[in-house]
Amino acid sequence: MAKKSEHLDTRIVHAGDVHPRILGAVSMPVFQSSIYEYSGETSYHDLKYIRLNNTPNHQALHRKLASLEGAEDALVTGSGMAAISTALLSVLSAGDHLLAQDCLYGGTHEFIARDLKSFDVSCDFINADEPASWKKKIKRNTRAIYVETMTNPLLQVGDLEAVARFAKERGLVSLIDNTSASPVNFRPAQRGFDLSLHSATKYLNGHSDIVAGAVVGSRSLIEKVTHRLNHLGGSLDPHACFLLDRGMKTLAVRMERQNRTALELARFLERQPKVARVNYPGLENHPRHHRARELFDGFGGLLSFEMKGGLKAAERVLGRVTLPAVAPSFGGVESLITRPATTSHSGMPAKERRRMGISDGLIRVSVGLEAAEDLLADFERALAAA
Ligand SMILES: *Cc1c(COP(=O)(O)O)cnc(C)c1O
């Protein structure tokens, strides 16, 4: 078992390990058994059963995730949306009110605006960069505040410390979707957040081959979320737990490389005459570059940029790059490229998209593990033809 004092890189490999090793196995075996012999458990939630999220594969992951974010406990879930919906349904009840950032992941936004409404939970959306405006939206029944570490696709960084402080002062539960940063770049518990959520589908697993999620936080909150998940049923299968555990072992080296290549690509794109604007928190001209520097250990592998030639030019870039696959999602070893107006934000009315700053000529890139030189050369060729 890794010790608290050890570096994150060491804990990424060893935290959660079982000692002594199971029959000497160096890598954690898959416990593909749905049921286990009864051994005197007195609570339903302690019965050993895959849906109850307590097989050895689940427990190993929980220990590792908690250790990485410096939190007491963690829970893995069947998807990022299972983590988000279950966490929200654990801290909110009928009649409660939620404050949520105004530019969230599409699925989260819809869940908050539509699904929660049918459970009689109301919501007001806030600009996460304007703390002074939050007081006006808070109500007697406000119970929680929800933000993302970096927004997609514009990579905005809200006033995260003010969010955690605001929640503490008013007794609200603070939740943050930390998918875009991963625990390598940002650890919300250390900045006062109550619950950190992940789509483990992205950086944590890192290989674009499973869907999974995670909730990280205090022991008491994680117990509450676990009991809700036990009933809602969005549990992760042991084999997917094994794959997630295997993927996570390389998280530190992947993230470090992706941080570096994304910064190089962002700097390269910034110099291109056909590019109007590059959104990346690691660039000195990013409006919240100093905040990102202070909060994060790296700026991540996601960036977006806008073509001066608008929609037509953006489509030519997507049609001409050869290394990145034209596909949504992010965080894998392969680079991906998308036009948010036709993928992640296609469900939003065009007027609303433009108001948010997501133009038709905006391109989002998820930087993978290819050599930076090859990626830059690929973009150079594509831009020359755009
Ligand atoms: C992908 C994503 C989700 C949803 O995760 P799934 O694993 O697809 O359910 C939630 N939040 C963010 C920021 C994401 O990128």
Coordinates of C-alpha atoms and ligand atoms in Angstrom, one line a residue:
M1 CA 0.0 0.0 0.0
A2 CA 1.3 3.4 -0.9
K3 CA 2.0 5.9 1.9
K4 CA 0.5 9.4 2.0
S5 CA 3.9 10.9 2.0
E6 CA 4.8 9.4 -1.4
H7 CA 4.6 11.3 -4.7
L8 CA 1.5 11.3 -6.8
D9 CA 3.4 9.3 -9.5
T10 CA 4.1 6.5 -6.9
R11 CA 0.6 6.5 -5.6
I12 CA -0.8 6.3 -9.1
V13 CA 1.0 2.9 -9.5
H14 CA 0.7 1.5 -5.9
A15 CA -2.2 3.1 -4.0
G16 CA -5.0 0.6 -3.3
D17 CA -2.7 -2.4 -3.7
V18 CA -3.7 -5.4 -1.6
H19 CA -1.1 -6.7 0.9
P20 CA -0.1 -9.5 1.0
R21 CA -0.5 -10.0 -2.8
I22 CA -3.3 -12.3 -3.8
L23 CA -1.6 -15.7 -4.4
G24 CA 1.5 -13.6 -5.2
A25 CA -0.1 -11.9 -8.2
V26 CA 1.8 -8.7 -9.0
S27 CA -1.2 -7.2 -10.8
M28 CA -4.7 -7.2 -9.2
P29 CA -6.7 -10.2 -10.5
V30 CA -10.2 -9.7 -11.8
F31 CA -12.8 -10.9 -9.3
Q32 CA -15.5 -11.8 -11.9
S33 CA -18.0 -13.2 -9.3
S34 CA -21.3 -11.5 -8.8
I35 CA -21.9 -13.1 -5.4
Y36 CA -19.8 -14.0 -2.4
E37 CA -20.4 -16.3 0.6
Y38 CA -22.3 -14.8 3.5
S39 CA -19.9 -13.9 6.3
G40 CA -22.0 -12.4 9.0
E41 CA -22.7 -8.9 7.5
T42 CA -25.4 -7.0 9.4
S43 CA -26.2 -4.3 6.8
Y44 CA -27.6 -4.8 3.3
H45 CA -25.0 -2.4 1.9
D46 CA -22.2 -4.7 3.3
L47 CA -23.3 -7.9 1.5
K48 CA -20.7 -8.7 -1.1
Y49 CA -22.3 -8.2 -4.5
I50 CA -21.2 -6.4 -7.6
R51 CA -24.1 -3.9 -7.6
L52 CA -23.2 -3.0 -4.0
N53 CA -19.8 -1.7 -5.3
N54 CA -17.7 -3.7 -2.9
T55 CA -15.8 -6.4 -4.7
P56 CA -12.0 -6.4 -4.3
N57 CA -11.7 -4.7 -7.7
H58 CA -14.0 -1.9 -6.6
Q59 CA -12.3 -1.5 -3.2
A60 CA -8.8 -1.3 -4.8
L61 CA -10.0 1.5 -7.1
H62 CA -11.7 3.4 -4.3
R63 CA -8.5 3.4 -2.3
K64 CA -6.4 4.6 -5.2
L65 CA -8.8 7.4 -6.3
A66 CA -9.1 8.7 -2.7
S67 CA -5.4 8.7 -2.3
L68 CA -4.8 10.6 -5.6
E69 CA -7.1 13.4 -4.7
G70 CA -6.1 13.5 -1.0
A71 CA -9.7 12.7 0.0
E72 CA -11.0 10.2 2.6
D73 CA -12.9 8.0 0.2
A74 CA -14.1 7.4 -3.3
L75 CA -16.6 5.4 -5.4
V76 CA -16.4 4.2 -9.0
T77 CA -19.6 4.2 -11.1
G78 CA -20.8 2.7 -14.4
S79 CA -20.3 6.0 -16.3
G80 CA -19.5 9.7 -15.7
M81 CA -23.2 10.5 -15.9
A82 CA -23.9 7.8 -13.3
A83 CA -21.4 9.6 -11.0
I84 CA -22.9 13.0 -11.6
S85 CA -26.6 12.1 -11.5
T86 CA -26.1 9.8 -8.4
A87 CA -24.1 12.5 -6.5
L88 CA -26.7 15.2 -7.3
L89 CA -29.5 12.9 -6.2
S90 CA -27.7 12.1 -3.0
V91 CA -27.2 15.7 -1.9
L92 CA -30.6 17.1 -3.2
S93 CA -34.1 16.3 -2.2
A94 CA -37.6 17.4 -3.4
G95 CA -38.0 21.1 -2.7
D96 CA -34.3 21.9 -2.8
H97 CA -32.5 24.4 -5.0
L98 CA -29.2 24.1 -6.8
L99 CA -26.7 26.7 -8.2
A100 CA -24.9 25.4 -11.3
Q101 CA -22.4 26.9 -13.7
D102 CA -23.9 28.1 -16.9
C103 CA -21.7 26.2 -19.4
L104 CA -21.6 22.6 -18.2
Y105 CA -21.1 19.3 -20.1
G106 CA -24.3 18.8 -22.2
G107 CA -25.5 15.7 -20.4
T108 CA -25.1 17.4 -17.0
H109 CA -26.8 20.6 -18.1
E110 CA -29.8 18.5 -19.4
F111 CA -29.9 16.4 -16.2
I112 CA -30.0 19.5 -14.0
A113 CA -32.4 21.6 -16.2
R114 CA -34.9 18.8 -17.0
D115 CA -34.5 15.6 -15.0
L116 CA -34.0 17.3 -11.6
K117 CA -37.0 19.5 -12.3
S118 CA -39.2 16.3 -12.4
F119 CA -37.9 15.5 -8.9
D120 CA -39.0 19.0 -7.8
V121 CA -35.4 20.2 -7.5
S122 CA -35.0 23.7 -9.0
C123 CA -31.9 25.4 -10.3
D124 CA -30.4 28.7 -11.2
F125 CA -27.4 29.0 -13.5
I126 CA -24.4 31.2 -12.5
N127 CA -21.4 32.7 -14.1
A128 CA -18.6 30.9 -12.2
D129 CA -16.3 33.9 -12.8
E130 CA -18.5 36.4 -11.0
P131 CA -18.7 35.6 -7.3
A132 CA -20.5 38.9 -6.5
S133 CA -23.5 37.7 -8.6
W134 CA -24.0 34.4 -6.8
K135 CA -25.5 36.0 -3.7
K136 CA -28.5 37.3 -5.7
K137 CA -29.3 33.8 -6.9
I138 CA -29.1 32.0 -3.5
K139 CA -32.4 31.0 -1.9
R140 CA -33.6 29.7 1.4
N141 CA -33.7 26.2 0.0
T142 CA -30.3 26.3 -1.9
R143 CA -28.4 23.2 -0.9
A144 CA -25.5 22.8 -3.4
I145 CA -23.3 24.5 -5.9
Y146 CA -22.0 22.7 -9.0
V147 CA -19.1 23.7 -11.3
E148 CA -16.5 22.2 -13.7
T149 CA -12.7 22.6 -13.4
M150 CA -12.3 23.8 -17.0
T151 CA -15.3 24.2 -19.3
N152 CA -15.6 22.6 -22.7
P153 CA -14.9 23.7 -25.4
L154 CA -13.7 27.2 -24.3
L155 CA -11.5 26.0 -21.4
Q156 CA -12.7 28.7 -19.1
V157 CA -11.5 28.6 -15.5
G158 CA -14.1 29.9 -13.0
D159 CA -13.2 31.3 -9.6
L160 CA -13.0 27.8 -8.1
E161 CA -11.6 28.8 -4.7
A162 CA -14.5 31.4 -4.3
V163 CA -17.0 28.6 -5.1
A164 CA -15.6 26.3 -2.3
R165 CA -15.5 29.3 0.1
F166 CA -19.0 30.4 -0.8
A167 CA -20.3 26.9 -0.2
K168 CA -18.5 26.6 3.2
E169 CA -19.8 30.0 4.4
R170 CA -23.4 29.1 3.6
G171 CA -23.5 25.4 4.4
L172 CA -23.9 24.3 0.8
V173 CA -22.4 21.1 -0.6
S174 CA -19.8 22.1 -3.3
L175 CA -19.5 19.7 -6.3
I176 CA -16.9 19.9 -9.1
D177 CA -16.6 17.9 -12.3
N178 CA -12.8 17.4 -12.4
T179 CA -12.7 15.3 -15.6
S180 CA -10.8 17.8 -17.7
A181 CA -8.0 18.3 -15.2
S182 CA -7.6 14.7 -13.8
P183 CA -6.1 14.3 -10.3
V184 CA -2.6 14.9 -11.8
N185 CA -3.4 18.5 -12.6
F186 CA -6.0 19.4 -9.9
R187 CA -7.1 17.9 -6.6
P188 CA -10.4 19.6 -5.5
A189 CA -10.5 18.3 -1.9
Q190 CA -7.3 20.2 -1.2
R191 CA -9.0 23.5 -2.3
G192 CA -12.1 22.9 -0.1
F193 CA -14.5 21.1 -2.5
D194 CA -16.8 18.5 -0.9
L195 CA -17.3 16.2 -3.9
S196 CA -15.1 15.7 -7.0
L197 CA -16.7 13.9 -10.0
H198 CA -15.1 12.3 -13.0
S199 CA -16.0 10.8 -16.3
A200 CA -13.3 8.1 -15.9
T201 CA -14.0 7.4 -19.6
K202 CA -11.6 10.2 -20.3
Y203 CA -8.1 10.8 -18.7
L204 CA -8.4 8.4 -15.8
N205 CA -8.8 5.3 -18.1
G206 CA -7.1 7.1 -20.9
H207 CA -7.5 4.4 -23.7
S208 CA -11.0 5.2 -25.1
D209 CA -12.1 1.6 -24.5
I210 CA -14.5 1.8 -21.5
V211 CA -17.2 4.0 -20.0
A212 CA -16.8 4.7 -16.2
G213 CA -17.1 7.4 -13.6
A214 CA -15.9 8.3 -10.1
V215 CA -17.0 10.3 -7.1
V216 CA -14.4 11.4 -4.6
G217 CA -14.9 13.1 -1.2
S218 CA -15.4 12.7 2.6
R219 CA -16.3 9.3 4.1
S220 CA -19.7 10.4 5.1
L221 CA -20.7 11.9 1.7
I222 CA -19.3 8.9 -0.2
E223 CA -21.3 6.6 2.0
K224 CA -24.4 8.5 1.2
V225 CA -23.7 8.4 -2.6
T226 CA -22.8 4.7 -2.4
H227 CA -26.1 3.8 -0.8
R228 CA -27.9 5.8 -3.5
L229 CA -25.9 4.1 -6.2
N230 CA -26.6 0.7 -4.6
H231 CA -30.3 1.4 -5.2
L232 CA -30.1 3.2 -8.6
G233 CA -27.8 0.4 -9.9
G234 CA -25.2 2.3 -12.0
S235 CA -22.3 0.1 -10.8
L236 CA -19.1 -0.6 -12.7
D237 CA -18.5 -4.3 -13.7
P238 CA -15.3 -5.9 -12.1
H239 CA -13.7 -6.4 -15.6
A240 CA -14.2 -2.7 -16.3
C241 CA -12.8 -1.9 -12.8
F242 CA -9.7 -4.0 -13.8
L243 CA -9.3 -2.1 -17.1
L244 CA -9.8 1.3 -15.3
D245 CA -7.1 0.3 -12.7
R246 CA -4.8 -0.7 -15.5
G247 CA -5.4 2.5 -17.5
M248 CA -4.8 4.6 -14.4
K249 CA -1.4 3.2 -13.7
T250 CA 0.0 5.4 -16.6
L251 CA -2.1 8.5 -15.8
A252 CA 0.9 10.5 -14.5
V253 CA 3.1 9.9 -17.5
R254 CA 0.2 10.3 -20.0
M255 CA -1.0 13.6 -18.4
E256 CA 2.5 15.0 -18.2
R257 CA 3.1 14.4 -21.9
Q258 CA -0.4 15.6 -22.9
N259 CA 0.1 18.8 -20.9
R260 CA 3.4 19.4 -22.7
T261 CA 2.2 18.6 -26.2
A262 CA -1.0 20.6 -25.8
L263 CA 0.9 23.7 -24.8
E264 CA 3.2 23.3 -27.8
L265 CA 0.3 22.9 -30.1
A266 CA -1.5 25.9 -28.6
R267 CA 1.7 28.0 -29.0
F268 CA 2.0 26.8 -32.6
L269 CA -1.6 27.5 -33.5
E270 CA -1.4 31.0 -31.9
R271 CA 1.2 31.9 -34.5
Q272 CA -0.8 30.9 -37.5
P273 CA -2.3 33.7 -39.6
K274 CA -5.4 31.8 -40.4
V275 CA -6.2 31.2 -36.7
A276 CA -8.2 33.9 -35.0
R277 CA -8.0 32.8 -31.4
V278 CA -6.7 29.9 -29.3
N279 CA -8.3 28.8 -26.0
Y280 CA -5.8 27.1 -23.7
P281 CA -5.3 28.0 -20.0
G282 CA -1.5 27.5 -20.4
L283 CA -1.3 30.5 -22.8
E284 CA -0.2 33.8 -21.2
N285 CA -3.1 35.6 -23.0
H286 CA -5.8 33.2 -21.6
P287 CA -8.0 35.5 -19.5
R288 CA -7.5 33.3 -16.4
H289 CA -3.9 32.1 -17.0
H290 CA -2.7 33.3 -13.6
R291 CA -5.5 31.6 -11.7
A292 CA -4.9 28.4 -13.7
R293 CA -1.2 28.6 -12.9
E294 CA -1.9 29.0 -9.2
L295 CA -4.5 26.2 -9.0
F296 CA -3.2 23.6 -11.5
D297 CA 0.0 21.5 -11.8
G298 CA -0.6 21.4 -15.6
F299 CA -3.1 22.8 -18.1
G300 CA -4.4 19.6 -19.6
G301 CA -4.6 18.1 -23.0
L302 CA -7.7 19.9 -24.3
L303 CA -7.6 23.1 -26.4
S304 CA -9.8 24.8 -28.9
F305 CA -9.2 27.4 -31.6
E306 CA -11.2 29.5 -34.0
M307 CA -10.6 29.8 -37.7
K308 CA -10.7 33.3 -39.3
G309 CA -12.4 31.6 -42.3
G310 CA -15.3 30.4 -40.1
L311 CA -17.3 27.2 -40.8
K312 CA -15.8 26.5 -44.3
A313 CA -12.2 26.8 -43.1
A314 CA -12.9 24.7 -40.0
E315 CA -14.4 22.0 -42.1
R316 CA -11.3 22.0 -44.4
V317 CA -9.0 21.6 -41.3
L318 CA -11.1 18.6 -40.1
G319 CA -11.1 17.1 -43.5
R320 CA -7.3 17.4 -44.0
V321 CA -5.7 16.5 -40.7
T322 CA -4.6 12.8 -40.9
L323 CA -3.4 12.0 -37.3
P324 CA -6.4 13.1 -35.1
A325 CA -9.5 11.1 -35.5
V326 CA -12.6 13.2 -36.1
A327 CA -14.5 12.0 -33.1
P328 CA -16.1 13.5 -29.9
S329 CA -14.8 12.7 -26.3
F330 CA -11.3 13.2 -25.1
G331 CA -8.5 12.0 -22.8
G332 CA -7.3 9.0 -24.8
V333 CA -3.9 8.1 -26.2
E334 CA -5.0 9.1 -29.7
S335 CA -5.6 12.7 -30.7
L336 CA -9.2 13.7 -31.5
I337 CA -10.6 16.7 -33.3
T338 CA -14.2 17.9 -33.4
R339 CA -16.3 20.9 -34.3
P340 CA -18.4 21.5 -31.1
A341 CA -21.2 23.2 -33.1
T342 CA -21.9 19.9 -34.8
T343 CA -21.1 17.5 -31.9
S344 CA -21.1 18.3 -28.2
H345 CA -23.2 21.5 -28.6
S346 CA -25.4 20.6 -31.6
G347 CA -28.4 20.2 -29.3
M348 CA -28.2 23.9 -28.4
P349 CA -30.0 26.6 -30.4
A350 CA -27.5 28.4 -32.7
K351 CA -28.2 31.8 -31.1
E352 CA -27.4 30.4 -27.6
R353 CA -24.2 28.8 -28.9
R354 CA -23.0 32.1 -30.3
R355 CA -23.9 33.9 -27.1
M356 CA -21.7 31.5 -25.3
G357 CA -18.8 32.1 -27.7
I358 CA -19.0 28.8 -29.6
S359 CA -18.8 29.8 -33.2
D360 CA -19.3 27.5 -36.2
G361 CA -15.6 27.9 -36.9
L362 CA -14.5 26.7 -33.5
I363 CA -12.4 23.5 -33.5
R364 CA -11.6 21.4 -30.4
V365 CA -8.6 19.2 -30.1
S366 CA -7.9 16.5 -27.5
V367 CA -4.1 15.9 -27.7
G368 CA -3.0 12.3 -27.5
L369 CA 0.4 10.7 -27.1
E370 CA 1.7 11.1 -30.7
A371 CA 5.0 12.9 -31.1
A372 CA 4.4 16.6 -30.9
E373 CA 6.5 17.2 -34.0
D374 CA 4.2 14.9 -36.1
L375 CA 1.1 16.5 -34.7
L376 CA 2.3 20.0 -35.4
A377 CA 3.4 19.0 -39.0
D378 CA 0.0 17.5 -39.5
F379 CA -1.8 20.7 -38.4
E380 CA 0.6 22.8 -40.5
R381 CA -0.3 20.9 -43.7
A382 CA -4.0 21.0 -42.9
L383 CA -3.9 24.8 -42.2
A384 CA -2.0 25.5 -45.4
A385 CA -4.9 24.0 -47.3
A386 CA -7.6 25.6 -45.3
Ligands
LIG1 C1 -17.7 12.9 -20.9 C2 -18.0 13.8 -19.8 C3 -19.1 13.5 -18.9 C4 -20.0 12.2 -19.1 O1 -19.2 11.1 -18.9 P1 -19.7 9.6 -19.4 O2 -18.5 8.8 -19.0 O3 -19.8 9.7 -20.9 O4 -21.0 9.3 -18.8 C5 -19.3 14.3 -17.8 N1 -18.6 15.4 -17.6 C6 -17.6 15.8 -18.5 C7 -16.8 17.0 -18.2 C8 -17.3 15.0 -19.6 O5 -16.3 15.3 -20.4

